Amino acid sequence: MPDSKIIPEAVFEVVEPDGSRSMVQVTRSPFLIGRGIEEGNHLRLGDKRISRRAAALVRTEDGFRLEDRGQRNGVLVNGEQVETCLLRDADTITFGSIDSVQLIFHPGTPHESVPELLSRLDQAAALEPGARTLRQLSLLLEATALLQSHMPVEDVLGAMVDRALAITEGERGLLLQAEADESLKPMVARQRGSKSLPLLTVSPSQTAIAQALKQRRGVVAADVAQASALKDAKSVVAQQLKSIVAIPWLSLTHLQPSDTTSVGTSGELLGVLYLDSPRPAAFSALDRKILDAFAAEAASVLDKARLIQKEQERRRFEQELSIAREIQQALLPKGFHHYPHFQVTGVNRPCLAVGGDYFDLMELGGDRTALVIADVSGKGLGAALVTAMLQGTFSAMTLGQDPSKVFAHVNRFICDHSEVGRYATLFFGILEKSGRLDYINAGHLPPLLVHEGKVESVFQADSFPLGMFPHAEFKPASHTLAPGDTLVLSTDGVKEAMNLKEEEFGMERLQDVIAQTPDAPIGELETSILSSVEKFTGGAAQADDLTLLILRYVGAGQPQIPAP
């Protein structure tokens, strides 16, 4: 193993499947990640799906680089599989499965810390005793204590602005929070003496704020008359301001490891601390250091509050997604009825929490049964909403609706709402007790027919997918099944299942799997197909939902046969 070196300025946030979290400091380069201890892993993960040698974090001149060191299901950063990738703050690393452990990367914070400055202030007070130095020491201690408190965020920020006013001997203080587009919204307004001000009564110098944002570092004007960029600004002149401080609050977790300057030059903008006074102020070099460190530490309050809010939003979204998945799965047929003239089984495996595939069976009366399998373009929540609409619509077949008219109606509806941005392939059939199958294939994969041990495709797509052309026609066709005939209906997730070499499973392999045991019980046939797909893909992450519907016609005069 190559010589390692100490790398103290990065951490992994380890998120377990049950939601529990822990922090692991990156201490070496390379920093090895994997299952167990046999490979000398520094971060040891317990999930059996993670390889013993999974990944490594390597410190380079550019920053921290993640490398795939043999993870069998691939290493994903923010959902994208990578061989090697330069990490940024809050990048999420997974190991081939979204329900496994997650690692969230956080680089270090290279600014001068409050403890370091407290030490310097303490030394300054010893060398040059004075009320101002001791007061600064006291205020910085109070500010540090505030960061550890359990007060509401708004109260903490208000108190932090009060301390900033005391340190600078300013008159007014304003904290502006950054929106997503970096526009600024007033959040806290305070007056000297720990007094609140109405937010709209403080008119900050936009010139000073713009300069601070452009430079990505604080603007400190102890005497505005000497600051050429500020002395003629309208708000400065109108309010007769003599000293101004504008310091951007930046997310320290977004600073890059190569940054060695104090607050500024990098990091996501969280807000701006603005202070002013009608009196000139004198700031020493140490005072400016204190302001920088103060802003950096205070920014952590906003940063943590933002991260907590994002985590709450993520948990809420995952909870809603889980509910959506439960609803979608509940709408699929389960525990198929015993039919006197056919057997049926089916399975649906979305590649995400929810998917765009579905299948259904509906009793029409008179020994007629409707069957449907559909594949909506795309995946995720958008596709799932369209599948729910389709399933509800086609359930109207039980009311005796004409299939061609239903297809035409749904097609026009989707086309008229083009903002939906989806289309659907769909195979719909009505099977009679006699074996007659009337069907419409709207751009769907032709079902495979197993007849007398041979696998063939006889249900070609004669119509366009739903939602492509508003005036498309949907003409039914018919085919008569013989006793023992088996229909295998599937979606693209079977044919387009990919292995690690990005090769597709394909229809030929599917036909070969079926041809090996054409007369096997349909439950065994389903298991055989799924096993073959899983073996072929080798654990590679899939980009499409997988759905199978298998039906075997046993004949009109046969006794009732239990579903497998």
mmCIF file of N, CA and C in Angstrom, residues 351-452:
data_model
loop_
_atom_site.group_PDB
_atom_site.id
_atom_site.type_symbol
_atom_site.label_atom_id
_atom_site.label_comp_id
_atom_site.label_asym_id
_atom_site.label_seq_id
_atom_site.Cartn_x
_atom_site.Cartn_y
_atom_site.Cartn_z
ATOM 1 N N CYS A 351 -37.596 0.922 -11.253
ATOM 2 C CA CYS A 351 -36.166 1.153 -11.016
ATOM 3 C C CYS A 351 -35.961 2.246 -9.977
ATOM 4 N N LEU A 352 -36.969 3.101 -9.771
ATOM 5 C CA LEU A 352 -36.952 4.089 -8.701
ATOM 6 C C LEU A 352 -38.052 3.726 -7.702
ATOM 7 N N ALA A 353 -38.309 4.615 -6.746
ATOM 8 C CA ALA A 353 -39.328 4.310 -5.737
ATOM 9 C C ALA A 353 -40.684 4.082 -6.371
ATOM 10 N N VAL A 354 -41.006 4.881 -7.375
ATOM 11 C CA VAL A 354 -42.238 4.690 -8.138
ATOM 12 C C VAL A 354 -41.876 4.642 -9.613
ATOM 13 N N GLY A 355 -42.767 4.066 -10.417
ATOM 14 C CA GLY A 355 -42.407 3.867 -11.817
ATOM 15 C C GLY A 355 -43.522 4.189 -12.785
ATOM 16 N N GLY A 356 -43.218 3.963 -14.064
ATOM 17 C CA GLY A 356 -44.152 4.280 -15.135
ATOM 18 C C GLY A 356 -44.730 3.063 -15.814
ATOM 19 N N ASP A 357 -44.574 1.878 -15.215
ATOM 20 C CA ASP A 357 -45.177 0.651 -15.753
ATOM 21 C C ASP A 357 -46.384 0.263 -14.905
ATOM 22 N N TYR A 358 -47.313 -0.432 -15.542
ATOM 23 C CA TYR A 358 -48.362 -1.080 -14.744
ATOM 24 C C TYR A 358 -49.017 -2.172 -15.574
ATOM 25 N N PHE A 359 -49.684 -3.096 -14.890
ATOM 26 C CA PHE A 359 -50.503 -4.106 -15.558
ATOM 27 C C PHE A 359 -51.769 -4.276 -14.745
ATOM 28 N N ASP A 360 -52.800 -4.837 -15.375
ATOM 29 C CA ASP A 360 -54.066 -4.987 -14.667
ATOM 30 C C ASP A 360 -54.903 -6.053 -15.354
ATOM 31 N N LEU A 361 -55.826 -6.631 -14.612
ATOM 32 C CA LEU A 361 -56.847 -7.543 -15.132
ATOM 33 C C LEU A 361 -58.204 -7.062 -14.646
ATOM 34 N N MET A 362 -59.207 -7.138 -15.522
ATOM 35 C CA MET A 362 -60.544 -6.645 -15.170
ATOM 36 C C MET A 362 -61.597 -7.616 -15.674
ATOM 37 N N GLU A 363 -62.520 -7.993 -14.785
ATOM 38 C CA GLU A 363 -63.628 -8.862 -15.165
ATOM 39 C C GLU A 363 -64.694 -8.036 -15.905
ATOM 40 N N LEU A 364 -65.069 -8.493 -17.116
ATOM 41 C CA LEU A 364 -66.064 -7.781 -17.915
ATOM 42 C C LEU A 364 -67.422 -8.471 -17.899
ATOM 43 N N GLY A 365 -67.507 -9.646 -17.285
ATOM 44 C CA GLY A 365 -68.770 -10.382 -17.290
ATOM 45 C C GLY A 365 -68.891 -11.244 -18.526
ATOM 46 N N GLY A 366 -69.717 -12.252 -18.457
ATOM 47 C CA GLY A 366 -69.912 -13.140 -19.602
ATOM 48 C C GLY A 366 -68.661 -13.897 -19.956
ATOM 49 N N ASP A 367 -67.870 -14.305 -18.944
ATOM 50 C CA ASP A 367 -66.623 -15.052 -19.169
ATOM 51 C C ASP A 367 -65.656 -14.296 -20.060
ATOM 52 N N ARG A 368 -65.647 -12.979 -19.925
ATOM 53 C CA ARG A 368 -64.703 -12.122 -20.668
ATOM 54 C C ARG A 368 -63.835 -11.390 -19.646
ATOM 55 N N THR A 369 -62.536 -11.381 -19.918
ATOM 56 C CA THR A 369 -61.578 -10.740 -19.013
ATOM 57 C C THR A 369 -60.673 -9.815 -19.823
ATOM 58 N N ALA A 370 -60.543 -8.577 -19.360
ATOM 59 C CA ALA A 370 -59.638 -7.625 -20.005
ATOM 60 C C ALA A 370 -58.277 -7.678 -19.327
ATOM 61 N N LEU A 371 -57.236 -7.579 -20.124
ATOM 62 C CA LEU A 371 -55.880 -7.515 -19.594
ATOM 63 C C LEU A 371 -55.163 -6.339 -20.246
ATOM 64 N N VAL A 372 -54.272 -5.684 -19.502
ATOM 65 C CA VAL A 372 -53.577 -4.513 -20.011
ATOM 66 C C VAL A 372 -52.187 -4.454 -19.396
ATOM 67 N N ILE A 373 -51.217 -4.045 -20.209
ATOM 68 C CA ILE A 373 -49.875 -3.743 -19.732
ATOM 69 C C ILE A 373 -49.452 -2.445 -20.411
ATOM 70 N N ALA A 374 -48.848 -1.533 -19.640
ATOM 71 C CA ALA A 374 -48.520 -0.209 -20.173
ATOM 72 C C ALA A 374 -47.138 0.218 -19.699
ATOM 73 N N ASP A 375 -46.529 1.079 -20.501
ATOM 74 C CA ASP A 375 -45.208 1.622 -20.194
ATOM 75 C C ASP A 375 -45.221 3.102 -20.556
ATOM 76 N N VAL A 376 -45.210 3.966 -19.534
ATOM 77 C CA VAL A 376 -45.211 5.415 -19.757
ATOM 78 C C VAL A 376 -43.771 5.883 -19.921
ATOM 79 N N SER A 377 -43.540 6.785 -20.864
ATOM 80 C CA SER A 377 -42.191 7.292 -21.090
ATOM 81 C C SER A 377 -41.674 7.982 -19.835
ATOM 82 N N GLY A 378 -40.369 7.849 -19.602
ATOM 83 C CA GLY A 378 -39.779 8.416 -18.403
ATOM 84 C C GLY A 378 -39.993 7.510 -17.213
ATOM 85 N N LYS A 379 -39.651 8.029 -16.047
ATOM 86 C CA LYS A 379 -39.811 7.255 -14.826
ATOM 87 C C LYS A 379 -40.018 8.227 -13.678
ATOM 88 N N GLY A 380 -40.183 7.684 -12.473
ATOM 89 C CA GLY A 380 -40.356 8.536 -11.314
ATOM 90 C C GLY A 380 -41.789 9.004 -11.149
ATOM 91 N N LEU A 381 -41.956 10.097 -10.384
ATOM 92 C CA LEU A 381 -43.287 10.556 -10.006
ATOM 93 C C LEU A 381 -44.122 10.974 -11.211
ATOM 94 N N GLY A 382 -43.498 11.663 -12.179
ATOM 95 C CA GLY A 382 -44.261 12.111 -13.352
ATOM 96 C C GLY A 382 -44.883 10.952 -14.099
ATOM 97 N N ALA A 383 -44.089 9.918 -14.354
ATOM 98 C CA ALA A 383 -44.612 8.740 -15.048
ATOM 99 C C ALA A 383 -45.649 8.021 -14.189
ATOM 100 N N ALA A 384 -45.419 7.980 -12.875
ATOM 101 C CA ALA A 384 -46.352 7.293 -11.978
ATOM 102 C C ALA A 384 -47.728 7.956 -11.996
ATOM 103 N N LEU A 385 -47.768 9.287 -12.080
ATOM 104 C CA LEU A 385 -49.055 9.989 -12.131
ATOM 105 C C LEU A 385 -49.828 9.624 -13.395
ATOM 106 N N VAL A 386 -49.108 9.513 -14.520
ATOM 107 C CA VAL A 386 -49.776 9.156 -15.773
ATOM 108 C C VAL A 386 -50.276 7.716 -15.724
ATOM 109 N N THR A 387 -49.494 6.806 -15.125
ATOM 110 C CA THR A 387 -49.962 5.416 -15.037
ATOM 111 C C THR A 387 -51.231 5.327 -14.192
ATOM 112 N N ALA A 388 -51.295 6.123 -13.114
ATOM 113 C CA ALA A 388 -52.497 6.105 -12.274
ATOM 114 C C ALA A 388 -53.705 6.583 -13.068
ATOM 115 N N MET A 389 -53.496 7.619 -13.900
ATOM 116 C CA MET A 389 -54.589 8.115 -14.743
ATOM 117 C C MET A 389 -55.031 7.043 -15.743
ATOM 118 N N LEU A 390 -54.070 6.373 -16.377
ATOM 119 C CA LEU A 390 -54.403 5.331 -17.354
ATOM 120 C C LEU A 390 -55.137 4.174 -16.695
ATOM 121 N N GLN A 391 -54.669 3.782 -15.532
ATOM 122 C CA GLN A 391 -55.298 2.640 -14.864
ATOM 123 C C GLN A 391 -56.743 2.950 -14.500
ATOM 124 N N GLY A 392 -56.970 4.184 -14.007
ATOM 125 C CA GLY A 392 -58.340 4.566 -13.679
ATOM 126 C C GLY A 392 -59.232 4.623 -14.902
ATOM 127 N N THR A 393 -58.652 5.118 -15.999
ATOM 128 C CA THR A 393 -59.438 5.247 -17.230
ATOM 129 C C THR A 393 -59.814 3.882 -17.798
ATOM 130 N N PHE A 394 -58.838 2.986 -17.887
ATOM 131 C CA PHE A 394 -59.127 1.697 -18.513
ATOM 132 C C PHE A 394 -59.960 0.776 -17.622
ATOM 133 N N SER A 395 -60.059 1.121 -16.344
ATOM 134 C CA SER A 395 -60.976 0.350 -15.504
ATOM 135 C C SER A 395 -62.426 0.584 -15.927
ATOM 136 N N ALA A 396 -62.640 1.673 -16.711
ATOM 137 C CA ALA A 396 -63.991 1.941 -17.222
ATOM 138 C C ALA A 396 -64.452 0.863 -18.194
ATOM 139 N N MET A 397 -63.531 -0.001 -18.630
ATOM 140 C CA MET A 397 -63.919 -1.097 -19.527
ATOM 141 C C MET A 397 -64.949 -2.010 -18.864
ATOM 142 N N THR A 398 -64.940 -2.051 -17.552
ATOM 143 C CA THR A 398 -65.914 -2.902 -16.865
ATOM 144 C C THR A 398 -67.334 -2.375 -17.037
ATOM 145 N N LEU A 399 -67.465 -1.134 -17.507
ATOM 146 C CA LEU A 399 -68.796 -0.545 -17.729
ATOM 147 C C LEU A 399 -69.274 -0.775 -19.156
ATOM 148 N N GLY A 400 -68.522 -1.561 -19.920
ATOM 149 C CA GLY A 400 -68.952 -1.896 -21.272
ATOM 150 C C GLY A 400 -68.545 -0.910 -22.333
ATOM 151 N N GLN A 401 -67.518 -0.116 -22.080
ATOM 152 C CA GLN A 401 -67.070 0.871 -23.067
ATOM 153 C C GLN A 401 -66.360 0.192 -24.239
ATOM 154 N N ASP A 402 -66.445 0.839 -25.387
ATOM 155 C CA ASP A 402 -65.776 0.351 -26.594
ATOM 156 C C ASP A 402 -64.277 0.654 -26.466
ATOM 157 N N PRO A 403 -63.408 -0.364 -26.531
ATOM 158 C CA PRO A 403 -61.967 -0.121 -26.365
ATOM 159 C C PRO A 403 -61.405 0.920 -27.328
ATOM 160 N N SER A 404 -61.824 0.869 -28.605
ATOM 161 C CA SER A 404 -61.293 1.826 -29.583
ATOM 162 C C SER A 404 -61.631 3.255 -29.192
ATOM 163 N N LYS A 405 -62.839 3.482 -28.691
ATOM 164 C CA LYS A 405 -63.254 4.828 -28.287
ATOM 165 C C LYS A 405 -62.503 5.275 -27.038
ATOM 166 N N VAL A 406 -62.266 4.338 -26.118
ATOM 167 C CA VAL A 406 -61.508 4.686 -24.909
ATOM 168 C C VAL A 406 -60.084 5.075 -25.278
ATOM 169 N N PHE A 407 -59.454 4.307 -26.167
ATOM 170 C CA PHE A 407 -58.099 4.626 -26.618
ATOM 171 C C PHE A 407 -58.069 6.020 -27.261
ATOM 172 N N ALA A 408 -59.031 6.290 -28.152
ATOM 173 C CA ALA A 408 -59.059 7.579 -28.838
ATOM 174 C C ALA A 408 -59.246 8.723 -27.842
ATOM 175 N N HIS A 409 -60.109 8.507 -26.845
ATOM 176 C CA HIS A 409 -60.366 9.553 -25.851
ATOM 177 C C HIS A 409 -59.113 9.846 -25.022
ATOM 178 N N VAL A 410 -58.461 8.785 -24.530
ATOM 179 C CA VAL A 410 -57.260 8.969 -23.718
ATOM 180 C C VAL A 410 -56.156 9.612 -24.553
ATOM 181 N N ASN A 411 -56.019 9.203 -25.782
ATOM 182 C CA ASN A 411 -54.995 9.763 -26.658
ATOM 183 C C ASN A 411 -55.196 11.266 -26.852
ATOM 184 N N ARG A 412 -56.437 11.673 -27.140
ATOM 185 C CA ARG A 412 -56.706 13.108 -27.316
ATOM 186 C C ARG A 412 -56.464 13.874 -26.025
ATOM 187 N N PHE A 413 -56.844 13.272 -24.909
ATOM 188 C CA PHE A 413 -56.668 13.951 -23.621
ATOM 189 C C PHE A 413 -55.185 14.241 -23.365
ATOM 190 N N ILE A 414 -54.316 13.239 -23.589
ATOM 191 C CA ILE A 414 -52.878 13.439 -23.341
ATOM 192 C C ILE A 414 -52.313 14.447 -24.332
ATOM 193 N N CYS A 415 -52.730 14.359 -25.607
ATOM 194 C CA CYS A 415 -52.237 15.292 -26.611
ATOM 195 C C CYS A 415 -52.689 16.720 -26.317
ATOM 196 N N ASP A 416 -53.919 16.871 -25.832
ATOM 197 C CA ASP A 416 -54.428 18.212 -25.513
ATOM 198 C C ASP A 416 -53.711 18.824 -24.319
ATOM 199 N N HIS A 417 -53.111 17.983 -23.503
ATOM 200 C CA HIS A 417 -52.356 18.470 -22.351
ATOM 201 C C HIS A 417 -50.878 18.168 -22.595
ATOM 202 N N SER A 418 -50.341 18.810 -23.612
ATOM 203 C CA SER A 418 -48.970 18.526 -24.047
ATOM 204 C C SER A 418 -47.938 18.844 -22.971
ATOM 205 N N GLU A 419 -48.322 19.732 -22.009
ATOM 206 C CA GLU A 419 -47.377 20.056 -20.948
ATOM 207 C C GLU A 419 -47.073 18.850 -20.058
ATOM 208 N N VAL A 420 -47.914 17.814 -20.158
ATOM 209 C CA VAL A 420 -47.637 16.578 -19.407
ATOM 210 C C VAL A 420 -46.298 15.990 -19.859
ATOM 211 N N GLY A 421 -46.005 16.118 -21.159
ATOM 212 C CA GLY A 421 -44.713 15.689 -21.681
ATOM 213 C C GLY A 421 -44.475 14.200 -21.636
ATOM 214 N N ARG A 422 -45.528 13.420 -21.697
ATOM 215 C CA ARG A 422 -45.376 11.953 -21.637
ATOM 216 C C ARG A 422 -46.204 11.302 -22.737
ATOM 217 N N TYR A 423 -45.790 10.112 -23.132
ATOM 218 C CA TYR A 423 -46.620 9.259 -23.975
ATOM 219 C C TYR A 423 -46.565 7.860 -23.377
ATOM 220 N N ALA A 424 -47.421 6.982 -23.842
ATOM 221 C CA ALA A 424 -47.495 5.639 -23.254
ATOM 222 C C ALA A 424 -47.692 4.600 -24.344
ATOM 223 N N THR A 425 -46.914 3.532 -24.251
ATOM 224 C CA THR A 425 -47.190 2.349 -25.074
ATOM 225 C C THR A 425 -48.078 1.427 -24.243
ATOM 226 N N LEU A 426 -48.990 0.741 -24.942
ATOM 227 C CA LEU A 426 -49.980 -0.036 -24.180
ATOM 228 C C LEU A 426 -50.498 -1.193 -25.018
ATOM 229 N N PHE A 427 -50.585 -2.357 -24.392
ATOM 230 C CA PHE A 427 -51.231 -3.514 -25.023
ATOM 231 C C PHE A 427 -52.469 -3.836 -24.210
ATOM 232 N N PHE A 428 -53.612 -3.858 -24.901
ATOM 233 C CA PHE A 428 -54.884 -4.136 -24.247
ATOM 234 C C PHE A 428 -55.570 -5.286 -24.982
ATOM 235 N N GLY A 429 -56.088 -6.232 -24.220
ATOM 236 C CA GLY A 429 -56.784 -7.347 -24.846
ATOM 237 C C GLY A 429 -57.990 -7.787 -24.040
ATOM 238 N N ILE A 430 -58.955 -8.375 -24.719
ATOM 239 C CA ILE A 430 -60.121 -8.977 -24.065
ATOM 240 C C ILE A 430 -60.143 -10.454 -24.439
ATOM 241 N N LEU A 431 -59.974 -11.294 -23.418
ATOM 242 C CA LEU A 431 -59.925 -12.732 -23.640
ATOM 243 C C LEU A 431 -61.281 -13.343 -23.301
ATOM 244 N N GLU A 432 -61.835 -14.080 -24.278
ATOM 245 C CA GLU A 432 -63.102 -14.776 -24.051
ATOM 246 C C GLU A 432 -62.834 -16.228 -23.641
ATOM 247 N N LYS A 433 -63.851 -16.858 -23.091
ATOM 248 C CA LYS A 433 -63.710 -18.235 -22.624
ATOM 249 C C LYS A 433 -63.346 -19.168 -23.762
ATOM 250 N N SER A 434 -63.773 -18.821 -24.967
ATOM 251 C CA SER A 434 -63.502 -19.660 -26.142
ATOM 252 C C SER A 434 -62.042 -19.597 -26.584
ATOM 253 N N GLY A 435 -61.277 -18.631 -26.050
ATOM 254 C CA GLY A 435 -59.891 -18.458 -26.466
ATOM 255 C C GLY A 435 -59.691 -17.293 -27.412
ATOM 256 N N ARG A 436 -60.785 -16.661 -27.844
ATOM 257 C CA ARG A 436 -60.662 -15.520 -28.742
ATOM 258 C C ARG A 436 -60.074 -14.332 -27.959
ATOM 259 N N LEU A 437 -59.052 -13.699 -28.551
ATOM 260 C CA LEU A 437 -58.414 -12.550 -27.930
ATOM 261 C C LEU A 437 -58.524 -11.362 -28.882
ATOM 262 N N ASP A 438 -59.351 -10.395 -28.527
ATOM 263 C CA ASP A 438 -59.425 -9.137 -29.277
ATOM 264 C C ASP A 438 -58.473 -8.150 -28.608
ATOM 265 N N TYR A 439 -57.600 -7.526 -29.394
ATOM 266 C CA TYR A 439 -56.564 -6.702 -28.766
ATOM 267 C C TYR A 439 -56.259 -5.453 -29.585
ATOM 268 N N ILE A 440 -55.666 -4.482 -28.916
ATOM 269 C CA ILE A 440 -55.109 -3.277 -29.534
ATOM 270 C C ILE A 440 -53.699 -3.124 -29.004
ATOM 271 N N ASN A 441 -52.761 -3.055 -29.921
ATOM 272 C CA ASN A 441 -51.364 -2.832 -29.528
ATOM 273 C C ASN A 441 -50.966 -1.418 -29.928
ATOM 274 N N ALA A 442 -50.887 -0.521 -28.920
ATOM 275 C CA ALA A 442 -50.555 0.887 -29.182
ATOM 276 C C ALA A 442 -49.059 1.103 -28.954
ATOM 277 N N GLY A 443 -48.268 0.676 -29.921
ATOM 278 C CA GLY A 443 -46.832 0.927 -29.887
ATOM 279 C C GLY A 443 -46.065 0.131 -28.853
ATOM 280 N N HIS A 444 -46.697 -0.898 -28.269
ATOM 281 C CA HIS A 444 -46.038 -1.645 -27.203
ATOM 282 C C HIS A 444 -45.225 -2.807 -27.773
ATOM 283 N N LEU A 445 -44.279 -3.285 -26.954
ATOM 284 C CA LEU A 445 -43.524 -4.478 -27.339
ATOM 285 C C LEU A 445 -44.482 -5.614 -27.652
ATOM 286 N N PRO A 446 -44.371 -6.257 -28.816
ATOM 287 C CA PRO A 446 -45.282 -7.362 -29.128
ATOM 288 C C PRO A 446 -45.150 -8.481 -28.097
ATOM 289 N N PRO A 447 -46.253 -8.922 -27.496
ATOM 290 C CA PRO A 447 -46.188 -10.069 -26.579
ATOM 291 C C PRO A 447 -45.674 -11.306 -27.301
ATOM 292 N N LEU A 448 -45.024 -12.174 -26.551
ATOM 293 C CA LEU A 448 -44.548 -13.435 -27.114
ATOM 294 C C LEU A 448 -45.609 -14.510 -26.879
ATOM 295 N N LEU A 449 -45.828 -15.333 -27.908
ATOM 296 C CA LEU A 449 -46.796 -16.419 -27.827
ATOM 297 C C LEU A 449 -46.052 -17.746 -27.851
ATOM 298 N N VAL A 450 -46.317 -18.573 -26.842
ATOM 299 C CA VAL A 450 -45.741 -19.921 -26.804
ATOM 300 C C VAL A 450 -46.835 -20.877 -27.265
ATOM 301 N N HIS A 451 -46.633 -21.447 -28.461
ATOM 302 C CA HIS A 451 -47.628 -22.338 -29.064
ATOM 303 C C HIS A 451 -46.935 -23.618 -29.491
ATOM 304 N N GLU A 452 -47.384 -24.728 -28.908
ATOM 305 C CA GLU A 452 -46.838 -26.052 -29.210
ATOM 306 C C GLU A 452 -45.319 -26.068 -29.059
#
